[in-house]
C-alpha positions as MATLAB code, in Angstrom:
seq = 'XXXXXXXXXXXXXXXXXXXXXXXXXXXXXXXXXXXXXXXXXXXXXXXXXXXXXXXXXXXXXXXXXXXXXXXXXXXXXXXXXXXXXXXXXXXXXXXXXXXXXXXXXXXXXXXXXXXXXXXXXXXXXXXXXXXXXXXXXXXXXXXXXXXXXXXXXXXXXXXXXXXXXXXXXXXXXXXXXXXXXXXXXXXXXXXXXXXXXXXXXXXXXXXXXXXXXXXXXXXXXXXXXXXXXXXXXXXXXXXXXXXXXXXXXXXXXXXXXXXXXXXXXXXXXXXXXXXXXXXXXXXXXXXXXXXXXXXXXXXXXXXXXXXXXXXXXXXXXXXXXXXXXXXXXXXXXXXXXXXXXXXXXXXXXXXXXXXXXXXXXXXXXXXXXXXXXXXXXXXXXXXXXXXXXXXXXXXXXXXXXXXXXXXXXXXXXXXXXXXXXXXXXXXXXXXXXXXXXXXXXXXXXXXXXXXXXXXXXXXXXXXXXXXXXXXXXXXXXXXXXXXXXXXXXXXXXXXXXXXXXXXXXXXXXXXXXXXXXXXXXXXXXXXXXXXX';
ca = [
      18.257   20.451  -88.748;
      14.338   20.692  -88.746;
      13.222   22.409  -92.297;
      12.220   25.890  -92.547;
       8.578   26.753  -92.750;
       7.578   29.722  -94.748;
       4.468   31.388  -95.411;
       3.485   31.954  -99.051;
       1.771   34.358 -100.995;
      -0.435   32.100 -103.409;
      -1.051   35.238 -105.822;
       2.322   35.160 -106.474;
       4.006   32.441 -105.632;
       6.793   34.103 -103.336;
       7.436   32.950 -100.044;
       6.078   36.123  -97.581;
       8.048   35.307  -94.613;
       9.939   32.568  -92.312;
       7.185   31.535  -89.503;
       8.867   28.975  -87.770;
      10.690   24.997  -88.439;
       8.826   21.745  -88.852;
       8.073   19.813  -85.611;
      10.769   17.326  -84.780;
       9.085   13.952  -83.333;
      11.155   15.358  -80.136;
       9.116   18.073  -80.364;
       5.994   16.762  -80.916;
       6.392   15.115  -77.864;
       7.286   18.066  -75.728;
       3.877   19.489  -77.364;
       1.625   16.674  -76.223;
       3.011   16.050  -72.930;
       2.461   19.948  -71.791;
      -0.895   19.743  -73.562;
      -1.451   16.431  -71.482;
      -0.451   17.963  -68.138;
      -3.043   20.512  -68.746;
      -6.050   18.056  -68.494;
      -6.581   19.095  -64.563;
      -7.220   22.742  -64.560;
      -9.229   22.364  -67.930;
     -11.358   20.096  -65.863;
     -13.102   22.968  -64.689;
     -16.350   24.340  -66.793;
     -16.324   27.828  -65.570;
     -12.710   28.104  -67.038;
     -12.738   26.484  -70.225;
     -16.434   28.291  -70.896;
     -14.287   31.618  -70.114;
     -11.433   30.553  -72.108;
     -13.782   30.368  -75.035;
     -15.167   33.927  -74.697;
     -11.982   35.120  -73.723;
     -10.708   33.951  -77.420;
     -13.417   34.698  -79.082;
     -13.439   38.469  -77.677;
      -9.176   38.248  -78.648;
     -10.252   37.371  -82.342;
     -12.157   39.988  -82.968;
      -9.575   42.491  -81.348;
      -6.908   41.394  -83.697;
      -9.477   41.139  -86.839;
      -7.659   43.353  -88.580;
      -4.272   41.680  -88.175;
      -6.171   38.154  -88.418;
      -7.537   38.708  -91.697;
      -4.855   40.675  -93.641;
      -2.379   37.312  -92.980;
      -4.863   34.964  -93.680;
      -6.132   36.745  -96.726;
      -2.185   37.055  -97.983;
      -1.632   32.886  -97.673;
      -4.921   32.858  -98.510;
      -6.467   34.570 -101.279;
      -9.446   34.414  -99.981;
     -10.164   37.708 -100.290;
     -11.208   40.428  -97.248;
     -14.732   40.069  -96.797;
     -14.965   36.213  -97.022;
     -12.905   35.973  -94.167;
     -14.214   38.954  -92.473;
     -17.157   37.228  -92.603;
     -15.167   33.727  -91.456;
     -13.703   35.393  -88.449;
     -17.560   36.084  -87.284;
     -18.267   32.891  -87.488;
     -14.965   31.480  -85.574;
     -16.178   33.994  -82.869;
     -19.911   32.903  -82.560;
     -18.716   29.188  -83.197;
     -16.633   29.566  -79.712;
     -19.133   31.451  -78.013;
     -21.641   28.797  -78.591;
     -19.495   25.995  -77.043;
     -19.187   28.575  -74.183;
     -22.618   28.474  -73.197;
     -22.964   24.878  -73.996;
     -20.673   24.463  -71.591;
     -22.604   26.473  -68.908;
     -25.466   24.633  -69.393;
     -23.638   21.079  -69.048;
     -26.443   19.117  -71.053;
     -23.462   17.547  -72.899;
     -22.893   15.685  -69.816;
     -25.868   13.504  -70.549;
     -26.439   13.063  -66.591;
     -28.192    9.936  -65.718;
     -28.794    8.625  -62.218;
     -31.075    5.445  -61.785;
     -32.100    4.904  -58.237;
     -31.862    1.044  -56.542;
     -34.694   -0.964  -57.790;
     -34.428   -4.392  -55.941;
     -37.705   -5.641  -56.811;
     -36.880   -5.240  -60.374;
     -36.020   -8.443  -62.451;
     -32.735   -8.482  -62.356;
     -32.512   -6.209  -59.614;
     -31.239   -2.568  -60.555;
     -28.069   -1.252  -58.163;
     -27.458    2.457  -57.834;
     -26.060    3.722  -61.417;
     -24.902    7.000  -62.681;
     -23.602    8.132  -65.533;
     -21.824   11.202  -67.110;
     -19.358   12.155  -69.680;
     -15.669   12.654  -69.409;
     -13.392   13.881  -72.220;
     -11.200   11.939  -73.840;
      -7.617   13.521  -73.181;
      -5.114   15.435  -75.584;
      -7.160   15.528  -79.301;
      -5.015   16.496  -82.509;
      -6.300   19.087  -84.855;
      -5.557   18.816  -88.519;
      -6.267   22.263  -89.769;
      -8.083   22.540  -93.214;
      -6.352   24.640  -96.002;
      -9.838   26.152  -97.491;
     -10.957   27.693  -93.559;
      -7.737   29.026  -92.476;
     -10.229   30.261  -89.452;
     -13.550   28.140  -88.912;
     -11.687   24.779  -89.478;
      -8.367   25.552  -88.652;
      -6.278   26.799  -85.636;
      -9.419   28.193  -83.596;
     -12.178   26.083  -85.281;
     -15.202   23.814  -84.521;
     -12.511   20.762  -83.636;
     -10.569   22.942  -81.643;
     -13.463   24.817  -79.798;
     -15.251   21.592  -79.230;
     -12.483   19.835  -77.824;
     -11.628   22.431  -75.271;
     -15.212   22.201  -74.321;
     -14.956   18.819  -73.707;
     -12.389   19.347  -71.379;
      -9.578   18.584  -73.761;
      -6.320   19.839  -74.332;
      -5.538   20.274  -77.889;
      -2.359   19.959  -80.269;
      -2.914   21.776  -83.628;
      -0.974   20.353  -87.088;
      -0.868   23.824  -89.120;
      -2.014   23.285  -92.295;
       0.746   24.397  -94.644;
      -0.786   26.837  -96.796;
      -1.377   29.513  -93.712;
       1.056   28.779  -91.306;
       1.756   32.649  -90.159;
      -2.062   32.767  -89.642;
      -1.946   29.683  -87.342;
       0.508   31.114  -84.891;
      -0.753   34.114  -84.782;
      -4.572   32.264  -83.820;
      -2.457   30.033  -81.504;
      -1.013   32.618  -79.770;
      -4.199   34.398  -79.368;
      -5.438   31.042  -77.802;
      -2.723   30.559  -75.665;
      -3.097   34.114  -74.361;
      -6.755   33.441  -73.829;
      -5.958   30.063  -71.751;
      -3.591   32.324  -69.786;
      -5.717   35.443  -68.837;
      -8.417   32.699  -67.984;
      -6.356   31.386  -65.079;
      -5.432   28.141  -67.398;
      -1.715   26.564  -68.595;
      -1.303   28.442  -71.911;
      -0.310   24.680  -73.210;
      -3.951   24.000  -73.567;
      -2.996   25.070  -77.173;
      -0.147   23.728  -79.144;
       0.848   24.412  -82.407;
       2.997   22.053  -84.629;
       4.182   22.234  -88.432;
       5.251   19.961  -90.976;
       3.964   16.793  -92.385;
       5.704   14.552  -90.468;
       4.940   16.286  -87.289;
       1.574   15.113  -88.683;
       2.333   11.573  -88.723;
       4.121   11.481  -85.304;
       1.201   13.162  -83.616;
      -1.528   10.384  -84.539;
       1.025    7.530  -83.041;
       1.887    9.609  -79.860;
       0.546    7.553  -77.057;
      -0.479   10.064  -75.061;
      -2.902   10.928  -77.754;
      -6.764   10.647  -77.151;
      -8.376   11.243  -80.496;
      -7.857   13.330  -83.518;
      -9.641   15.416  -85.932;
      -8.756   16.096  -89.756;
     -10.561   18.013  -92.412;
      -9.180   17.332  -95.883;
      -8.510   15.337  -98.302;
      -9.125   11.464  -99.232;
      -5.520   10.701  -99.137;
      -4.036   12.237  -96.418;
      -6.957   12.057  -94.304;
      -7.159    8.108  -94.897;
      -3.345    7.946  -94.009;
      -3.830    9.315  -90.391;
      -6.956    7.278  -89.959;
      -5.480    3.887  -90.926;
      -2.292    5.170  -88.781;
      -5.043    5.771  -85.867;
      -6.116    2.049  -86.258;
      -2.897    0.487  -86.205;
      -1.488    2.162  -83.092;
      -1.042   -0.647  -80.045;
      -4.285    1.582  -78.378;
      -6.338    2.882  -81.655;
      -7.730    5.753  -80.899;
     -10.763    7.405  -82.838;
     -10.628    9.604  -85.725;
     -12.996   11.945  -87.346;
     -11.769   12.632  -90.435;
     -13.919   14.908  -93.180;
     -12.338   13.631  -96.743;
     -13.335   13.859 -100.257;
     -17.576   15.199 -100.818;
     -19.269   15.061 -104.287;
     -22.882   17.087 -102.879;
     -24.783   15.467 -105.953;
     -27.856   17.890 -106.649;
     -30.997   16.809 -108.534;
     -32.419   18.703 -110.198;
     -36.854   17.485 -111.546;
     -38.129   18.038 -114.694;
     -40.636   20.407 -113.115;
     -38.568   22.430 -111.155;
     -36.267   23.162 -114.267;
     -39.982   24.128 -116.340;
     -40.600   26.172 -113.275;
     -37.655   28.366 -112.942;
     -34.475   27.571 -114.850;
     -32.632   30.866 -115.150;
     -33.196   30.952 -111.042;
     -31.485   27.392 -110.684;
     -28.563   27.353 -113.223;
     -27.996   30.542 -111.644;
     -28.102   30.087 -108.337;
     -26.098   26.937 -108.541;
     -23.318   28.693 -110.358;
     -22.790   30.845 -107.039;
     -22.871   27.701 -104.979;
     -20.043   25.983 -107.319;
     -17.716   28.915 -107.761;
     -18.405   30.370 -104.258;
     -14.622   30.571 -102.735;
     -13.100   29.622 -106.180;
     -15.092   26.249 -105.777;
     -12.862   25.473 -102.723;
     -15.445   24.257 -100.106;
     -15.905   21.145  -99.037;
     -20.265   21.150  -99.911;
     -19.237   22.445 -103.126;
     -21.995   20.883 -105.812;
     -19.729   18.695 -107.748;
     -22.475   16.449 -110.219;
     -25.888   17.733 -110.727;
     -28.769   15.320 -112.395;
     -30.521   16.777 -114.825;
     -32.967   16.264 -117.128;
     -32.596   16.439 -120.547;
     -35.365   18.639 -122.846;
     -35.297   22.752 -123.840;
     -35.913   23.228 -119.329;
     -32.729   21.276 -118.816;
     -31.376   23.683 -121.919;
     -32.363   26.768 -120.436;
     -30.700   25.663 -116.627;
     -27.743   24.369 -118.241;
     -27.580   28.432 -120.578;
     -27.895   30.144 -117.440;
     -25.555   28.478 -115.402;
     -22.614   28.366 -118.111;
     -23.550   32.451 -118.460;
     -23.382   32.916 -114.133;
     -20.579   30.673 -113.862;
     -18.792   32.660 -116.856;
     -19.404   35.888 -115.622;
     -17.712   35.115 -112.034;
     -14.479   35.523 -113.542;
     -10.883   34.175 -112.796;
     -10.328   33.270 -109.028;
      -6.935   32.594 -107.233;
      -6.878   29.178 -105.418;
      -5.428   28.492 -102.313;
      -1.972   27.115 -104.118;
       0.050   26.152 -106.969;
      -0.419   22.568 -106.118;
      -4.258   22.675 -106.333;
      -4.311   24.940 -109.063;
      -2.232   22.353 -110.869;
      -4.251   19.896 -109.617;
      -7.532   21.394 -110.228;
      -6.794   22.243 -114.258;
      -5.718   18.610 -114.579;
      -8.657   17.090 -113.150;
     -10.709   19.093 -115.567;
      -8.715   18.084 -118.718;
      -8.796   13.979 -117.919;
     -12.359   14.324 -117.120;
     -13.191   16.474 -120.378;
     -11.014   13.685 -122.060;
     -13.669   11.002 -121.133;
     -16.110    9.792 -124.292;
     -19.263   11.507 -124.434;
     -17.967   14.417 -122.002;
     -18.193   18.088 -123.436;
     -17.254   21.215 -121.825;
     -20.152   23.241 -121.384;
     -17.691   26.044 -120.158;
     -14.142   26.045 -120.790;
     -11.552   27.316 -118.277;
      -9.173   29.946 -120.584;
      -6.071   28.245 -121.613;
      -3.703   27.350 -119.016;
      -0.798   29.858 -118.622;
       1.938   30.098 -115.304;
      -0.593   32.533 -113.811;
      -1.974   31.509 -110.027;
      -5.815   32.251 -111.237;
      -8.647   30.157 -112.504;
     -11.640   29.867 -114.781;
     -14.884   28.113 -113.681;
     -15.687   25.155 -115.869;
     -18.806   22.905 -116.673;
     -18.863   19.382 -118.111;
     -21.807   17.690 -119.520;
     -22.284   14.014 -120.059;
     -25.369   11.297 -120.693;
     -26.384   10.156 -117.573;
     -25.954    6.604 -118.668;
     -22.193    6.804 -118.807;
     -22.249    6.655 -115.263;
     -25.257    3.812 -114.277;
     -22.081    1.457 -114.939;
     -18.617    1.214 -113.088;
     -15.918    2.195 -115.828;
     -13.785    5.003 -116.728;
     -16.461    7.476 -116.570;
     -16.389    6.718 -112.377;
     -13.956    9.486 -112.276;
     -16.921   11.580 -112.678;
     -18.320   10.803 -109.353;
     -15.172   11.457 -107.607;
     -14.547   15.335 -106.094;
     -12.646   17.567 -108.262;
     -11.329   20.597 -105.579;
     -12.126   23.922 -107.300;
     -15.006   26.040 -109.900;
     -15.940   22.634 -111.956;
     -19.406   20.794 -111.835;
     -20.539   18.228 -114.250;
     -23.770   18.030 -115.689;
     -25.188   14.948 -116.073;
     -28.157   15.171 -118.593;
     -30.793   12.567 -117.727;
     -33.514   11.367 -120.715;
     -35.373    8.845 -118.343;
     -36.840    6.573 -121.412;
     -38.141    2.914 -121.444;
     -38.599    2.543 -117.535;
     -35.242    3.376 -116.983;
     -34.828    5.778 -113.949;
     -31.453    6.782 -114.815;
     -31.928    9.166 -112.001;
     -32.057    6.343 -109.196;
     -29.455    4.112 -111.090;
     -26.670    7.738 -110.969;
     -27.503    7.947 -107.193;
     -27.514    4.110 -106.370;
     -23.777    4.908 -107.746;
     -22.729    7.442 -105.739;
     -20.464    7.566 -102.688;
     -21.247    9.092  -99.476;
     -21.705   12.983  -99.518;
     -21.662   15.785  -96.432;
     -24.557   17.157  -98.426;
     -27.112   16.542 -101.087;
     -29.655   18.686 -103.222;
     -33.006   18.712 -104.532;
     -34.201   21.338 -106.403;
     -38.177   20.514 -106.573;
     -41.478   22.105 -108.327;
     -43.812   24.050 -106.027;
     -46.193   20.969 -106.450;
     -43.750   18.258 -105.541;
     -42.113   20.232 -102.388;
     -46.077   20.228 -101.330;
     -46.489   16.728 -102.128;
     -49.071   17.277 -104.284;
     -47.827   16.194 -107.395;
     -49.699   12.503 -108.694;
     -45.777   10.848 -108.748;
     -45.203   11.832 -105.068;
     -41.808   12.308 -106.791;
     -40.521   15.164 -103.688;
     -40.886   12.199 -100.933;
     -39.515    9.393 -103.238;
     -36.092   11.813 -104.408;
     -35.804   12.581 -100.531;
     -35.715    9.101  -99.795;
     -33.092    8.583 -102.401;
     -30.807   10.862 -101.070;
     -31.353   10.485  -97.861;
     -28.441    7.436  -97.312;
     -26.039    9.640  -99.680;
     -26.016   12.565  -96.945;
     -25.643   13.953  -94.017;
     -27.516   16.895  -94.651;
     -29.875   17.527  -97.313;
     -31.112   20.401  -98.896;
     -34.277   21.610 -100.340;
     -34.568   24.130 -102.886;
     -31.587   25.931 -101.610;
     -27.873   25.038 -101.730;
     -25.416   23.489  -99.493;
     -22.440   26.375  -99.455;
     -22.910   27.797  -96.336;
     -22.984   25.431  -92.802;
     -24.978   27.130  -90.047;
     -23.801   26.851  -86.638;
     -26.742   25.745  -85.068;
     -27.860   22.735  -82.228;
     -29.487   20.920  -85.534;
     -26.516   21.005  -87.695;
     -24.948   17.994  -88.880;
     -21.613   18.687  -91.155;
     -20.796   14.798  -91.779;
     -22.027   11.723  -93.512;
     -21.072    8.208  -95.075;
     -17.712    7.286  -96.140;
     -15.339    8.992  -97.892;
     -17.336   12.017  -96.687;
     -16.331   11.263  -93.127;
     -15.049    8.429  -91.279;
     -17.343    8.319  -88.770;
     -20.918    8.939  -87.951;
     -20.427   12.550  -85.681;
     -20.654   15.914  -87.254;
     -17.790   18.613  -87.071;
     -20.662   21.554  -86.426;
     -22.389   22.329  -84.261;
     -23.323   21.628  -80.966;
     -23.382   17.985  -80.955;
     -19.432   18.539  -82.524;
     -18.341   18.270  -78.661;
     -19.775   14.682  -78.405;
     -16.533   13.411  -80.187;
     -14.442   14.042  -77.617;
     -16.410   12.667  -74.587;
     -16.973    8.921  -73.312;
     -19.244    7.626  -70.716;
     -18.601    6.569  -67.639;
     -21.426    4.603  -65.241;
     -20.626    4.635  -61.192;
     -22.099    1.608  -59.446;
     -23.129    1.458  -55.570;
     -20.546    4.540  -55.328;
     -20.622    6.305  -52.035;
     -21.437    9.928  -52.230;
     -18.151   11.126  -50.783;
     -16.415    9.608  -53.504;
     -18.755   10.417  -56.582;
     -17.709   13.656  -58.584;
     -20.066   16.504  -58.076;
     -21.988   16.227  -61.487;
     -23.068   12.729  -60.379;
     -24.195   13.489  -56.333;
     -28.041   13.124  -55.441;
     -28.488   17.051  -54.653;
     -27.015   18.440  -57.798;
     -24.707   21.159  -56.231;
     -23.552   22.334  -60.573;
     -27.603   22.461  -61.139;
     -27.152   20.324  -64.306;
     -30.355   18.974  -66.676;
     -30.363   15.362  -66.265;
     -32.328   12.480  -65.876;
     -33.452   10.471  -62.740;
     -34.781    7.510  -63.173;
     -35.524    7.934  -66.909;
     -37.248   11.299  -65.846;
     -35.462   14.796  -67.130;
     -34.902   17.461  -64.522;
     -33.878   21.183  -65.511;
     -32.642   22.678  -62.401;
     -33.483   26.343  -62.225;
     -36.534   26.283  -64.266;
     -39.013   27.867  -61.548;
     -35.571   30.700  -60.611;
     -36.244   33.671  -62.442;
     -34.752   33.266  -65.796;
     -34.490   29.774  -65.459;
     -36.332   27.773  -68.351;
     -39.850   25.817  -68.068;
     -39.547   22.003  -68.170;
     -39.734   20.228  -71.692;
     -38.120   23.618  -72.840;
     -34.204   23.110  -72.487;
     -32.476   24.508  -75.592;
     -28.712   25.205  -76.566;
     -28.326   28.704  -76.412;
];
């Protein structure tokens, strides 16, 4: 008999209600095969582009409902994922219209050149999605990366079905998404088995070897997210996998910044760390600072902010356990103090913040103290005190150290975000950073991933396991791979590819870009194509 899956309040501990069983591998193959049958009618923009408003405009009828379950597996609290739903919404409403505009599609037709050397035959070339993707819901989004995220939203954009893995700690919050989604594929004129929903762990496993699978995408941690990928790679037809693991988000902090404003730093940075109990994935895990009375003064102000935010609930026991000992083995380390000290651990579900401090030069070295540059999920940063002395840039020799990041931070003096300082230290620091990341951030903090055309939400291993980001528009690229039509007769091309472009779709003839509808009224002026 399949087990029981419950739904768990993590303020308490108590199980909230039955939701459903775990996924059989019969089952899991009942789920991708109707998700695979429904690759036809998503074929068609105009329906998955309305299926995408239609649940976005479903979400925000059912906020109410939405958000009390999520924030009672949760924790989370109201107004964070008040604020999450928003997002969700805009998020699917912004693969909507990138699907009306079809630029994704990266349309290229070069004419017959036979006087070229070699002579060029009749080629075009589009984008096709990949077939059924897997969705590995993240436990800290039970909204924005979870049942009707940026992998789910961007997959259906692509044109392809999707099979969601519920992530444990909200599973009555991913049904009820799911079945929002379903209903949305449904009043849309689409299979409602564009969606499926599966639990268990498992389920998991049997979903990344199903061989009707296309690709998958999993936001979580190291572990179980390098378990599915190296699954992905050994099936008889690997598949790929875009997996977002473990982050560190190293911030550096200059000498001169600290001089300039300290109190503003330490405490903006303690907002960044605790922000959602310290449970998101660009939390700032190690900060470089420098030693001296500036450093001091950051270092005061942050240990008061981070103080002040009081207790938090995390998202379960597990983590919690996990979190307070991954705080006491790294404040066990020689030459590691606790800066702050998380209250003395009791049965209850909540948390203090905490902040280590430790020399700099414990970590220019591989050793014990390399547990310090690993992520440690929940309110802890550690401090790393830098006294560059005898040539040494202790600074350069921490980051040449570090493994790859989703974000990194540089908190920079007026003069050196100018480039006016005599060190040119702003450029150098950027250039430091710039292989850690794949986004970095200037006198600001990472907490908090815009969904925008520019946005990149990815970066080097562990941070991801491969090079595309999970938000924003260039998301859908994942789940798309080109396809190049030689000397094909126009009666058998597909539409986006024939001469008089009957969709109207930007493209590019002979290595010349065309924006149908620029000279219509409302159409846009050439050079001027944006994602809406």
């Amino acid at each position: 008999m399949a087990a029981p899956v419950w739904s768990v309040d993590p303020r308490t501990g108590k199980r909230r209600e039955r939701v459903g069983a775990e996924a059989t591998a019969d089952a899991v193959d009942v789920a991708v095969r109707a998700a695979h049958a429904a690759r036809g009618p998503l074929a068609d923009r105009g329906r998955r582009a309305a299926l995408l408003r239609r649940a976005a405009a479903l979400l925000e009828a059912d906020a109410d409902g939405v958000v009390a379950t999520a924030d009672a597996e949760t924790a989370l609290g109201t107004p964070r994922l008040t604020g999450e739903l928003a997002r969700t919404a805009y998020q699917l409403r912004s693969f909507a219209a990138l699907v009306d505009e079809g630029a994704f599609l990266d349309v290229r037709i070069d004419h017959p050149a036979p006087d070229l050397a070699p002579p060029r035959p009749d080629l075009r070339r589009y984008k096709i999605p990949l077939g059924v993707v897997a969705v590995y819901a993240a436990s800290n989004f039970p909204l924005a990366f979870s049942v009707p995220g940026g992998d789910t939203a961007s997959a259906l954009a692509a044109g392809c079905p999707v099979v969601v893995k519920a992530h444990p700690d909200h599973p009555a919050t991913s049904e009820r998404c799911a079945a929002l989604l379903r209903r949305a594929a449904t009043d849309t004129g689409l299979p409602a088995d564009t969606v499926r929903l599966v639990h268990g762990f498992q389920a998991g496993l049997d979903l990344v070897r199903h061989p009707l699978l296309a690709a998958a995408g999993f936001t979580g941690s190291v572990r179980g997210g390098r378990a599915l990928y190296d699954a992905a790679a050994a099936r008889p037809r690997p598949i790929p996998f875009h997996g977002e693991l473990g982050s560190l988000n190293p911030v550096v902090v200059t000498g001169a910044a600290a001089a300039e404003r300290a109190e503003e730093i330490g405490t903006g940075l303690a907002g960044s760390m605790t922000l959602g109990t310290g449970q998101f994935c660009v939390k700032p895990g190690l900060v470089l600072l420098p030693a001296g009375p500036a450093g001091d003064r950051l270092l005061a102000a942050l240990t008061a902010a981070a103080g002040a935010t009081g207790p938090g609930v995390m998202l379960d026991r597990r983590m919690r356990d996990a979190f307070l000992a991954g705080v006491r083995e790294r404040a066990q380390l020689p030459g590691v103090q606790m800066a702050l000290a998380p209250a003395p651990e009791g049965d209850g579900p909540a948390v203090d913040a905490a902040v280590l401090t430790v020399p700099a030069d414990r970590l220019t070295a591989a050793g014990p103290h390399d547990l310090l540059l690993e992520e440690c999920f929940g309110p802890v940063t550690v401090v790393a005190r830098c006294a560059d002395a005898a040539g040494k840039d202790q600074v350069g020799a921490v980051l040449a150290r570090i493994p790859g990041s989703l974000s990194a931070t540089l908190q920079l003096a007026d003069a050196e975000s100018a480039g006016t300082d005599p060190e040119g230290r702003g450029a150098r620091l950027l250039a430091a950073v710039t292989p850690l990341a794949g986004r970095v951030v200037v006198n600001g903090w990472p907490t908090g991933v815009a969904v925008a055309p520019a946005q990149h939400h990815g970066g080097p291993y562990p941070a991801t396991t491969s090079t595309a980001t999970s938000v924003g528009a260039t998301a859908v690229e994942r789940w798309l791979r080109p396809v190049a039509y030689q000397d094909t007769p126009p009666a058998l091309l597909p539409p986006e590819l024939l001469e008089e472009n009957p969709l109207g779709l930007p493209r590019r003839v002979d290595d010349r870009p065309e924006h149908p509808g620029a000279d219509r009224p409302g159409g846009r002026a050439a050079g001027a194509w944006t994602d809406r």
